[in-house]
Short mmCIF file of C-alpha atoms in Angstrom, two decimals:
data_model
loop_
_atom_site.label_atom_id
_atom_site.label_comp_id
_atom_site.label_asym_id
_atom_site.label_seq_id
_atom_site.Cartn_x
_atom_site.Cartn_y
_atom_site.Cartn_z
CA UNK A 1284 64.99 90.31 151.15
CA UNK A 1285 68.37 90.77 148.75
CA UNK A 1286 71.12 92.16 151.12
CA UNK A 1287 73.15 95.43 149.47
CA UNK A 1288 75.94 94.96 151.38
CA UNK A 1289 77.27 96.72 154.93
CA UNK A 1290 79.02 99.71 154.76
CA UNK A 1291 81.31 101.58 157.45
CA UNK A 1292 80.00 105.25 157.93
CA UNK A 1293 83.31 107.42 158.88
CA UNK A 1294 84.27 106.09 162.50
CA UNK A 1295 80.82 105.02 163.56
CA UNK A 1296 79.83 101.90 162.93
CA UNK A 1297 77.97 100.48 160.15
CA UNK A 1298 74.46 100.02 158.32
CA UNK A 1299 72.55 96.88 156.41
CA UNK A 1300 71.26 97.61 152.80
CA UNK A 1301 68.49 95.87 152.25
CA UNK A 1302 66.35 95.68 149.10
CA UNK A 1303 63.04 94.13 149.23
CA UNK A 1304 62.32 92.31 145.78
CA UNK A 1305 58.72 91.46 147.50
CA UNK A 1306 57.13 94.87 146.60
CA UNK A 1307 58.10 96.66 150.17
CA UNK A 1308 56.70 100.79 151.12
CA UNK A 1309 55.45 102.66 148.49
CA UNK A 1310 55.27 105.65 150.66
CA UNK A 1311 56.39 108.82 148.70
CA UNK A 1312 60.73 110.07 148.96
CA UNK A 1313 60.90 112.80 151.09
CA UNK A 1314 61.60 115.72 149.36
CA UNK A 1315 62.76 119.49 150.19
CA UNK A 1316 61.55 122.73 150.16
CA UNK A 1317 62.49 125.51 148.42
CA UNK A 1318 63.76 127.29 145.45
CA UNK A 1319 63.78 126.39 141.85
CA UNK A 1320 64.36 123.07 140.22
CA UNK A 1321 68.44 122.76 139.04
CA UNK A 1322 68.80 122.22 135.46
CA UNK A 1323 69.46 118.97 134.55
CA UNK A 1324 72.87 118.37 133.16
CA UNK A 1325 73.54 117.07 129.13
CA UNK A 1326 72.32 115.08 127.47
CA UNK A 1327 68.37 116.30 126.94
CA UNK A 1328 66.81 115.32 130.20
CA UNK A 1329 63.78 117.01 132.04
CA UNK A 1330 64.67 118.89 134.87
CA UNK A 1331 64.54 117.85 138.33
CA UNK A 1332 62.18 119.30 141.02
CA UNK A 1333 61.71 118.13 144.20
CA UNK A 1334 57.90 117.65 145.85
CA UNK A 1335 57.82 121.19 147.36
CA UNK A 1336 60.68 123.05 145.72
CA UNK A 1337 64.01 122.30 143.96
CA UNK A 1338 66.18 119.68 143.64
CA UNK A 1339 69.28 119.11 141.56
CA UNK A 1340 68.90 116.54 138.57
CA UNK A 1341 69.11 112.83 139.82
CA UNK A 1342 69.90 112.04 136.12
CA UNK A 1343 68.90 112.91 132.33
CA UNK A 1344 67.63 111.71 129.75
CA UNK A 1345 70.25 111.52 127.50
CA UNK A 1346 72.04 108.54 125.86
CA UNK A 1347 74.71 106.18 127.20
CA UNK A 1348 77.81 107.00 128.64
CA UNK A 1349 80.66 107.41 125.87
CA UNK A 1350 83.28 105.79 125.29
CA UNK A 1351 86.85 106.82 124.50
CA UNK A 1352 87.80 109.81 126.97
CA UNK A 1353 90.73 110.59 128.60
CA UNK A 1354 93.51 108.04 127.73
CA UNK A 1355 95.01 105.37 125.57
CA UNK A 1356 93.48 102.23 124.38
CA UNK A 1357 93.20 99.47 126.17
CA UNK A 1358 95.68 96.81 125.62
CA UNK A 1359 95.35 93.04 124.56
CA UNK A 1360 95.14 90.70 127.57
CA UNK A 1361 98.00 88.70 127.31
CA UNK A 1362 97.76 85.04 127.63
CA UNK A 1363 94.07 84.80 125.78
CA UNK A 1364 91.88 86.75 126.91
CA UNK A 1365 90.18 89.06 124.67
CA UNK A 1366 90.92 92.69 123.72
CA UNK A 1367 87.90 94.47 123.98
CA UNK A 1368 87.66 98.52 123.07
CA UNK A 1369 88.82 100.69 125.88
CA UNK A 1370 89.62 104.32 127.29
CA UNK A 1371 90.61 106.66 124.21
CA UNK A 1372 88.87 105.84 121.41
CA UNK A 1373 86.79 102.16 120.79
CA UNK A 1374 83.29 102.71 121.08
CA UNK A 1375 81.56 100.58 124.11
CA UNK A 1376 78.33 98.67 123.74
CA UNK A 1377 75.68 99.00 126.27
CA UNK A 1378 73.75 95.89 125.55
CA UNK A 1379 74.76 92.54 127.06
CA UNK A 1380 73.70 88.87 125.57
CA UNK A 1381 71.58 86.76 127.82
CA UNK A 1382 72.53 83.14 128.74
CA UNK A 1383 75.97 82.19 130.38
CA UNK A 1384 79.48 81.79 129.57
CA UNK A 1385 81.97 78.71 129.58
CA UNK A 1386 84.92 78.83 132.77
CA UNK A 1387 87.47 80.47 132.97
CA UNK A 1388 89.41 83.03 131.13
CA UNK A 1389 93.50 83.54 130.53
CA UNK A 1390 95.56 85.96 132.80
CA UNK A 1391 96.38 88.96 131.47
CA UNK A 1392 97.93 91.62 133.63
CA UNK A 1393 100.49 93.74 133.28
CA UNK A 1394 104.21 93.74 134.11
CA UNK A 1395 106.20 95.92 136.17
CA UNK A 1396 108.59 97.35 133.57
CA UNK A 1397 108.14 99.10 130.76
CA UNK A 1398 107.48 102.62 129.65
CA UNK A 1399 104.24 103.97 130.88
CA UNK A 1400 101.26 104.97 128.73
CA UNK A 1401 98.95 108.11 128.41
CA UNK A 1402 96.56 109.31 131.17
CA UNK A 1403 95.23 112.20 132.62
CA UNK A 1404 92.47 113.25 134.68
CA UNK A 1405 89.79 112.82 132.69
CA UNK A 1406 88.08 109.25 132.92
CA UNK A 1407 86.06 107.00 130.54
CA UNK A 1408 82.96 106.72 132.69
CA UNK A 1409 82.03 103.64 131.03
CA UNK A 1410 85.43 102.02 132.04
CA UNK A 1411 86.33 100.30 135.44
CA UNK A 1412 89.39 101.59 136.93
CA UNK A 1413 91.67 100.70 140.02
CA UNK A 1414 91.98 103.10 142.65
CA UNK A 1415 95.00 101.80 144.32
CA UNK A 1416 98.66 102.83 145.59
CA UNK A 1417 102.23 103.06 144.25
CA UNK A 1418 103.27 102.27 147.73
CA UNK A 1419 101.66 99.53 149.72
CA UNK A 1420 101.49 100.29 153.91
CA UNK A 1421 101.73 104.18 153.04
CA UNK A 1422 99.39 106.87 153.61
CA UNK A 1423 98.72 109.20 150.43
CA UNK A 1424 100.36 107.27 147.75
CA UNK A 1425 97.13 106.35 145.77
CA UNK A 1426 96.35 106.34 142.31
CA UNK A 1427 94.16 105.60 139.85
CA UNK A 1428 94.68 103.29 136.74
CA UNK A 1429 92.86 101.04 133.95
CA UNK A 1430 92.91 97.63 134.78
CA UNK A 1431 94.27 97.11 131.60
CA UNK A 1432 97.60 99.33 131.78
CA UNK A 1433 98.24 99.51 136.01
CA UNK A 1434 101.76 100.55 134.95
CA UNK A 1435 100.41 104.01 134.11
CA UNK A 1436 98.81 105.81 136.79
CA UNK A 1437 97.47 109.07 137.70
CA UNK A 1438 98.31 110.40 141.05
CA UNK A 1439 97.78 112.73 143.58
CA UNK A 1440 95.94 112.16 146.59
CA UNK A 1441 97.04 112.79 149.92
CA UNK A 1442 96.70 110.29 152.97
CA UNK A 1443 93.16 112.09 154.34
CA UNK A 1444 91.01 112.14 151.61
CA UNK A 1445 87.86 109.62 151.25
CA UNK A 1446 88.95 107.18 149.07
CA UNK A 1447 85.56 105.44 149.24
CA UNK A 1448 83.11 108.35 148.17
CA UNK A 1449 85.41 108.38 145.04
CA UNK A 1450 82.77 108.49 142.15
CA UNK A 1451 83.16 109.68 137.82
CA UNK A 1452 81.03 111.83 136.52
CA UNK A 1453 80.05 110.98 133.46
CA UNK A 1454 81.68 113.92 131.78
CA UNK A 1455 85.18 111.92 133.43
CA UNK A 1456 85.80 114.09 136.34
CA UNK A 1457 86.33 112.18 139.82
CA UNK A 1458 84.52 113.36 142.74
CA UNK A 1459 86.08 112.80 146.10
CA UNK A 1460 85.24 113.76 149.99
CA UNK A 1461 88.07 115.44 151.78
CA UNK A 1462 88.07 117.54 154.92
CA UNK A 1463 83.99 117.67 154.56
CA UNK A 1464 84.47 119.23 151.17
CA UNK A 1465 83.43 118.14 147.82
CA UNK A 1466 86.60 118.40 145.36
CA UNK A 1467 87.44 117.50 141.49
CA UNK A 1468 90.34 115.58 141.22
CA UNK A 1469 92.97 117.46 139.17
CA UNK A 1470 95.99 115.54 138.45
CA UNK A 1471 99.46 116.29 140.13
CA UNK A 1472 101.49 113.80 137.71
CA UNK A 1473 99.78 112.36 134.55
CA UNK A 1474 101.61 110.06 133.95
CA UNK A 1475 103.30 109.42 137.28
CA UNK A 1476 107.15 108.74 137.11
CA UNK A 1477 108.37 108.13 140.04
CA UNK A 1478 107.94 111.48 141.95
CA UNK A 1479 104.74 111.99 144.41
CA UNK A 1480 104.16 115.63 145.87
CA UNK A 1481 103.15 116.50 149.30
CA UNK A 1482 100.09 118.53 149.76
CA UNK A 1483 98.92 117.07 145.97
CA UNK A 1484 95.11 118.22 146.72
CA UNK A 1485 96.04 121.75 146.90
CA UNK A 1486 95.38 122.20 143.27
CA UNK A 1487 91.90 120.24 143.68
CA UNK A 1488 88.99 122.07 143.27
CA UNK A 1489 86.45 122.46 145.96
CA UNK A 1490 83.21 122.70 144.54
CA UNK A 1491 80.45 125.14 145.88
CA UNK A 1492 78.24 123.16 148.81
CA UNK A 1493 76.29 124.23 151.38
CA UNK A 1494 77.38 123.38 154.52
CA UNK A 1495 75.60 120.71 156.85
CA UNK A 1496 74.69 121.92 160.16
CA UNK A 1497 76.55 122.44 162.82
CA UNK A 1498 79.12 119.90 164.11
CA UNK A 1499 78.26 117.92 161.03
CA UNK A 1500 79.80 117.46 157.92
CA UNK A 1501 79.93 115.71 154.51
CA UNK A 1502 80.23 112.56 155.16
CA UNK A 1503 79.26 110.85 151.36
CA UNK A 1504 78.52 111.85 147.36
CA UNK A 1505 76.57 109.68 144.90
CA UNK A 1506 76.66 110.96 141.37
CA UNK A 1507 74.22 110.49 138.58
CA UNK A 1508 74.12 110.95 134.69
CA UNK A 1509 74.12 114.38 133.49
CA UNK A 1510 77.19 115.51 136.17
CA UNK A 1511 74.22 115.70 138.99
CA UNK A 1512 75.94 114.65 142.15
CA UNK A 1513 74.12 114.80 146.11
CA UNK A 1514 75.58 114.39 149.52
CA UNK A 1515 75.03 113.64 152.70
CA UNK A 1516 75.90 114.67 156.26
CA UNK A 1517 77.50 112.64 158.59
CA UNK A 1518 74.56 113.35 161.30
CA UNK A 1519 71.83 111.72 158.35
CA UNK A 1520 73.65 108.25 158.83
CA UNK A 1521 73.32 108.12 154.83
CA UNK A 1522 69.16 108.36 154.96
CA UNK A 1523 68.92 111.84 153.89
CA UNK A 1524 70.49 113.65 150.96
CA UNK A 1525 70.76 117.20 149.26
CA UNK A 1526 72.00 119.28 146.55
CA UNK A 1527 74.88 121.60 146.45
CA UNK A 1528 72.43 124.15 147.66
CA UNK A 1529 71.57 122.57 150.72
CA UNK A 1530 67.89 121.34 149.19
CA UNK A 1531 67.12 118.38 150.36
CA UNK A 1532 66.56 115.72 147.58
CA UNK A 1533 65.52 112.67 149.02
CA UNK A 1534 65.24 111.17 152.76
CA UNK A 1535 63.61 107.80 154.48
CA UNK A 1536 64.83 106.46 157.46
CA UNK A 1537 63.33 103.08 156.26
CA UNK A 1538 63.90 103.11 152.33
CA UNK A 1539 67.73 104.24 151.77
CA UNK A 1540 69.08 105.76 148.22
CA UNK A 1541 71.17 103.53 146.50
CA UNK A 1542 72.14 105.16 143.16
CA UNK A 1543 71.05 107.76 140.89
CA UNK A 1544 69.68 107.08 137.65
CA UNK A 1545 68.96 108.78 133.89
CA UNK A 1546 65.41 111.00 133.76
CA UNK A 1547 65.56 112.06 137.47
CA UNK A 1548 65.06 108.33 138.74
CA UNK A 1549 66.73 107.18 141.80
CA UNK A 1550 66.91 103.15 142.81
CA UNK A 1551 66.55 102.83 146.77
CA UNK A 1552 66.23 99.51 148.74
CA UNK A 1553 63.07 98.64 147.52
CA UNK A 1554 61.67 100.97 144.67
CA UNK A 1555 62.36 103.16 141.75
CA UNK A 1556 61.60 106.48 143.32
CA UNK A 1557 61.31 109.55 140.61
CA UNK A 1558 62.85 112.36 141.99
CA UNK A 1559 60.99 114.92 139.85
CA UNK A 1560 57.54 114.20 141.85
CA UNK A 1561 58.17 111.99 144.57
CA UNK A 1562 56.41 109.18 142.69
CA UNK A 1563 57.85 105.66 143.38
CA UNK A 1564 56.68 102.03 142.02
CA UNK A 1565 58.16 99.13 144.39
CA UNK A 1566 61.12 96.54 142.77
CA UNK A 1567 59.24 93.32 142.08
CA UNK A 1568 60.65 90.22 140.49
CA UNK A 1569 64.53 89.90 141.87
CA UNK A 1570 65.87 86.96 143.55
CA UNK A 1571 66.44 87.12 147.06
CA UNK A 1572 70.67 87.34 146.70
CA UNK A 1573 73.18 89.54 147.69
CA UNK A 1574 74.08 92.70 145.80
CA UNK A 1575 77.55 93.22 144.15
CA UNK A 1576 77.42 96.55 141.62
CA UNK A 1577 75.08 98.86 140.50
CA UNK A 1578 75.20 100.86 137.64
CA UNK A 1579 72.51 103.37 135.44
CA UNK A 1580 71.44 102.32 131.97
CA UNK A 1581 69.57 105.04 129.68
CA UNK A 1582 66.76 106.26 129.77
CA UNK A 1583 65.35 104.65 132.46
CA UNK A 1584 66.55 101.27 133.84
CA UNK A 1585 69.03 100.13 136.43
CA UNK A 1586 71.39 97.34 135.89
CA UNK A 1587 72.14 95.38 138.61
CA UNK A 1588 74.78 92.13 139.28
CA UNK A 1589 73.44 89.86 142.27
CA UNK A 1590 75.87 87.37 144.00
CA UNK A 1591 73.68 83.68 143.77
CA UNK A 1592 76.23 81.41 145.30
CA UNK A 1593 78.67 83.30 147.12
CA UNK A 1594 81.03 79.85 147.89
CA UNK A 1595 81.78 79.87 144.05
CA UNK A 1596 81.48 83.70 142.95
CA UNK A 1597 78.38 83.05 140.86
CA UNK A 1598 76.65 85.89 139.74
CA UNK A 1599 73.73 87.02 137.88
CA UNK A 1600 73.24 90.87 135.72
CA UNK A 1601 69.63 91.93 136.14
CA UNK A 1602 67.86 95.14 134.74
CA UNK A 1603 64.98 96.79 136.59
CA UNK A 1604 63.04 99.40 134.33
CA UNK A 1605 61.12 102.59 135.77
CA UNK A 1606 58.17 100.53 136.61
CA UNK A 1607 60.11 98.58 138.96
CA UNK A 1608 60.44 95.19 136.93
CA UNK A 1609 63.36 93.19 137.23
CA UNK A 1610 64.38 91.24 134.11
CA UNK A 1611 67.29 88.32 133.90
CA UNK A 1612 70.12 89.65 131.27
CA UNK A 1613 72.10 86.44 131.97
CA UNK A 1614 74.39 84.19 134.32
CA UNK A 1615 77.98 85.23 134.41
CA UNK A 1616 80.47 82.44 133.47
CA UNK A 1617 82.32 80.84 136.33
CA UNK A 1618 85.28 82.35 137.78
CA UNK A 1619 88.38 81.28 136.42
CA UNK A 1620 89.71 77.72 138.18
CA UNK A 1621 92.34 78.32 140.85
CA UNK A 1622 91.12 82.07 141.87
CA UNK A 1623 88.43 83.13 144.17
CA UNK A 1624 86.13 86.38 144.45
CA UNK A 1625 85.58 88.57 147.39
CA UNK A 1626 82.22 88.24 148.59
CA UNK A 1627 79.62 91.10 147.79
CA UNK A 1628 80.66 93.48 151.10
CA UNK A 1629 82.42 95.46 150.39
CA UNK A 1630 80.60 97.01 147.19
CA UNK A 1631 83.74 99.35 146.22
CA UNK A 1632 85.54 96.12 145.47
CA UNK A 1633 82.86 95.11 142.50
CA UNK A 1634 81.78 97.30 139.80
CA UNK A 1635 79.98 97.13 136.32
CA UNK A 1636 81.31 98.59 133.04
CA UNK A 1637 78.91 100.09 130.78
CA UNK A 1638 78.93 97.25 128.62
CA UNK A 1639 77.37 94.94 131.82
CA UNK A 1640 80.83 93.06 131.97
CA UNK A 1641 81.51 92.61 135.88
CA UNK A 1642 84.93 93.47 137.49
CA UNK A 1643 85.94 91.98 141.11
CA UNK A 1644 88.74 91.69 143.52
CA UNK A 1645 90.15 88.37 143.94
CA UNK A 1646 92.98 86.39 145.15
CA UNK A 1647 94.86 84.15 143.12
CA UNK A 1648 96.56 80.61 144.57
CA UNK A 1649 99.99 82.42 146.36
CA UNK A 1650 99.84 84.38 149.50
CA UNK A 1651 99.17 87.74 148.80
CA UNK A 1652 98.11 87.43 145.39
CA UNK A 1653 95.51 90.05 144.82
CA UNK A 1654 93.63 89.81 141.41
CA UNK A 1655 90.76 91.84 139.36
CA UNK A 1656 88.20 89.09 137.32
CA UNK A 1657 86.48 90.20 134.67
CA UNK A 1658 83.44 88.19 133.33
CA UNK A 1659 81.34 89.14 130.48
CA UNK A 1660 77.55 87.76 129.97
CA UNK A 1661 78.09 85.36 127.43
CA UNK A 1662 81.30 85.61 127.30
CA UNK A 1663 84.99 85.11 128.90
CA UNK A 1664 85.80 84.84 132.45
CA UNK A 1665 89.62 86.46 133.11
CA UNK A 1666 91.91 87.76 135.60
CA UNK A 1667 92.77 91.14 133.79
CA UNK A 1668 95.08 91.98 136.45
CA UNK A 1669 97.29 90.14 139.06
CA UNK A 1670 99.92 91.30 141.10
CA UNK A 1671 101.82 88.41 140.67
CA UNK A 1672 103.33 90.55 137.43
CA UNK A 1673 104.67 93.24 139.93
CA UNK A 1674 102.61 96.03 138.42
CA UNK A 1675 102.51 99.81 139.33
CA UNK A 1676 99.72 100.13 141.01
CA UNK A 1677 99.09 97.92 143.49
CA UNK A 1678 95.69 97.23 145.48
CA UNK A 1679 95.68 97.98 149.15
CA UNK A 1680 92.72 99.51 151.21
CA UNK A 1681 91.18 100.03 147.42
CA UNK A 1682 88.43 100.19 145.54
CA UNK A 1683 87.17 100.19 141.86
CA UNK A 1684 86.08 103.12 140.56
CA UNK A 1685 83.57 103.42 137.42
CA UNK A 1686 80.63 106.18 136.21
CA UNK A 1687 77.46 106.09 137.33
#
């Protein structure tokens, strides 16, 4: 049984992921009733209808996320490591080499000073980027920033929003739960100076939702290619999800959703489930090891990075394709000598670019010393970010953020 990872549901408690590489139920996903399919968003895929009615898209069919949108490029890693294309313009490759990588990479973080760079609210999907704080200890001073440039960040949040339903479209929107609302992240200061308003969400927009039943409320959002994104109500406990109509999309209280995928697929704990007709094919083939990041890969896999040895951060990228197979991509090189990983719970603090490099918290050798690693397949193993260099935006209570 691979372990996803354990997750804190609002105040109450918490619930055990578990994906079964054996073959596990291949019972049909529960699926609403009701009204017309949704169309599916860009990018050419077949719309989405639930078994008895409508659904919204759980992904299309379209090609991989883009590169290039919504801010500068990404800078040179000081010390070493390698510059690789970034937000605002390079173009970013969604293949990744098989076999494994030498040890460790260079540091190459940013400083405190220095002028700060373009940004707005409009993400790269197929970038990682650190939702953090300009204040460390103080309620609703996040803000979001590339790993490569946390000197210039993008702010306003206030202290009661979600910050761990935060999810990118793939059109570079963020997606946030506040209040039991869905809301777009519009930005308050882009880039921020100095200067953080009170009531910043007030000019976030609150997008049209159904309302859960009474005495519940949204509790979580997953978001899938196309701009499709489902929630669920704090009364499902996560097991049950629906559309912005109120349709319900998928439910099993034995076989959670895990992420939405391209042409209305959906990867749960222990198959590929089409959302389109309920039809499902169990996950056969993966190792029995904890899961770190998920991420969609057109036009129908899932990639997926497993933790193998969780004493020495080694980790493993594996694809599973509509039919359920899981295939090795490669081994990630070591992490870089001195620093350490955080294990695989929580999952907001690992996350995959489109590329398949993985990004994870870390600690470097002082007290204190929080780091993001970066390890390609086949490649370098670096710590693109260290607060030891003072930066901006600082990581406290955070997460990384990427597309789905």
């Amino acid at each position: 049984m691979l372990i996803l990872g354990t997750f804190t549901l609002g105040a109450c408690g918490s619930e055990v992921l578990i994906l079964d590489p054996g073959g596990g139920s291949t019972s049909s996903a529960q699926a609403g009733s009701g009204g017309g399919a949704t169309p599916a968003g860009t990018g050419g895929g077949s719309t989405s209808a639930g078994a008895g009615g409508g659904s919204t898209s759980a992904g299309v069919g379209g090609g991989a996320a883009s590169a290039g949108v919504g801010g500068g490029p990404r800078s040179a890693s000081a010390g070493g490591g390698s510059t690789s294309a970034g937000a605002g313009g390079g173009s970013t490759s969604t293949d990744a080499s098989s076999g494994s990588g030498g040890a460790g990479g260079a540091v190459s973080a940013g400083g405190g000073g220095g002028d700060p760079g373009n940004i707005s609210d409009v993400f790269d999907p197929a970038e990682v980027y650190l939702l953090g704080t300009v204040q460390p200890g103080s309620s609703g001073r996040d803000a979001m920033a590339h790993w490569s440039d946390p000197n210039t960040a993008a702010v306003g949040f206030i202290g009661a929003y979600d910050r761990f339903s935060a999810r990118l479209q793939d059109g570079g929107k963020l997606l946030y739960v506040l209040a039991g609302s869905v809301r777009e992240f519009v930005c308050d200061a882009c880039p921020y100076v100095g200067t953080y308003l009170n009531g910043s969400d007030a000019n976030d927009l609150v997008l049209p939702t159904a309302p859960c039943v009474p005495n519940d409320w949204i509790e979580d959002i997953k978001v899938g290619p196309g701009g499709s994104w489902i929630h669920s109500c704090s009364g499902d406990w996560n097991k049950r999800w629906y559309d912005a109509s109120g349709v319900m999309v998928y439910g099993d209280e034995q076989d959670m959703l895990v992420h939405l995928g391209y042409s209305n697929l959906a990867l749960t704990q222990s198959r590929v489930v089409d959302l389109a007709n309920a039809s499902s094919a169990p996950i056969v083939g993966l190792p029995d090891a904890p899961l770190l990041a998920v991420r969609a890969l057109a036009p129908d896999s899932f990639r997926v990075a497993l933790s193998t040895d969780q004493g020495s951060g080694a980790a493993e990228l594996w694809q599973i394709d509509a039919t359920g197979t899981a295939t090795l991509i490669g081994s990630y090189p070591p992490v870089p000598a001195g620093y350490t990983v955080q294990p695989f719970f929580p999952h907001r603090h690992h996350a995959l670019e489109a590329t398949g490099a993985l990004l994870q918290f870390g600690e470097g050798p002082m007290v204190f010393q929080d780091v993001i690693v970066r390890r390609e397949i086949g490649g370098s193993s670096a710590v693109v970010y260290d607060e030891a260099n003072d930066p901006l935006v600082q990581i406290h209570i955070s997460g990384l953020v990427t597309g789905p």
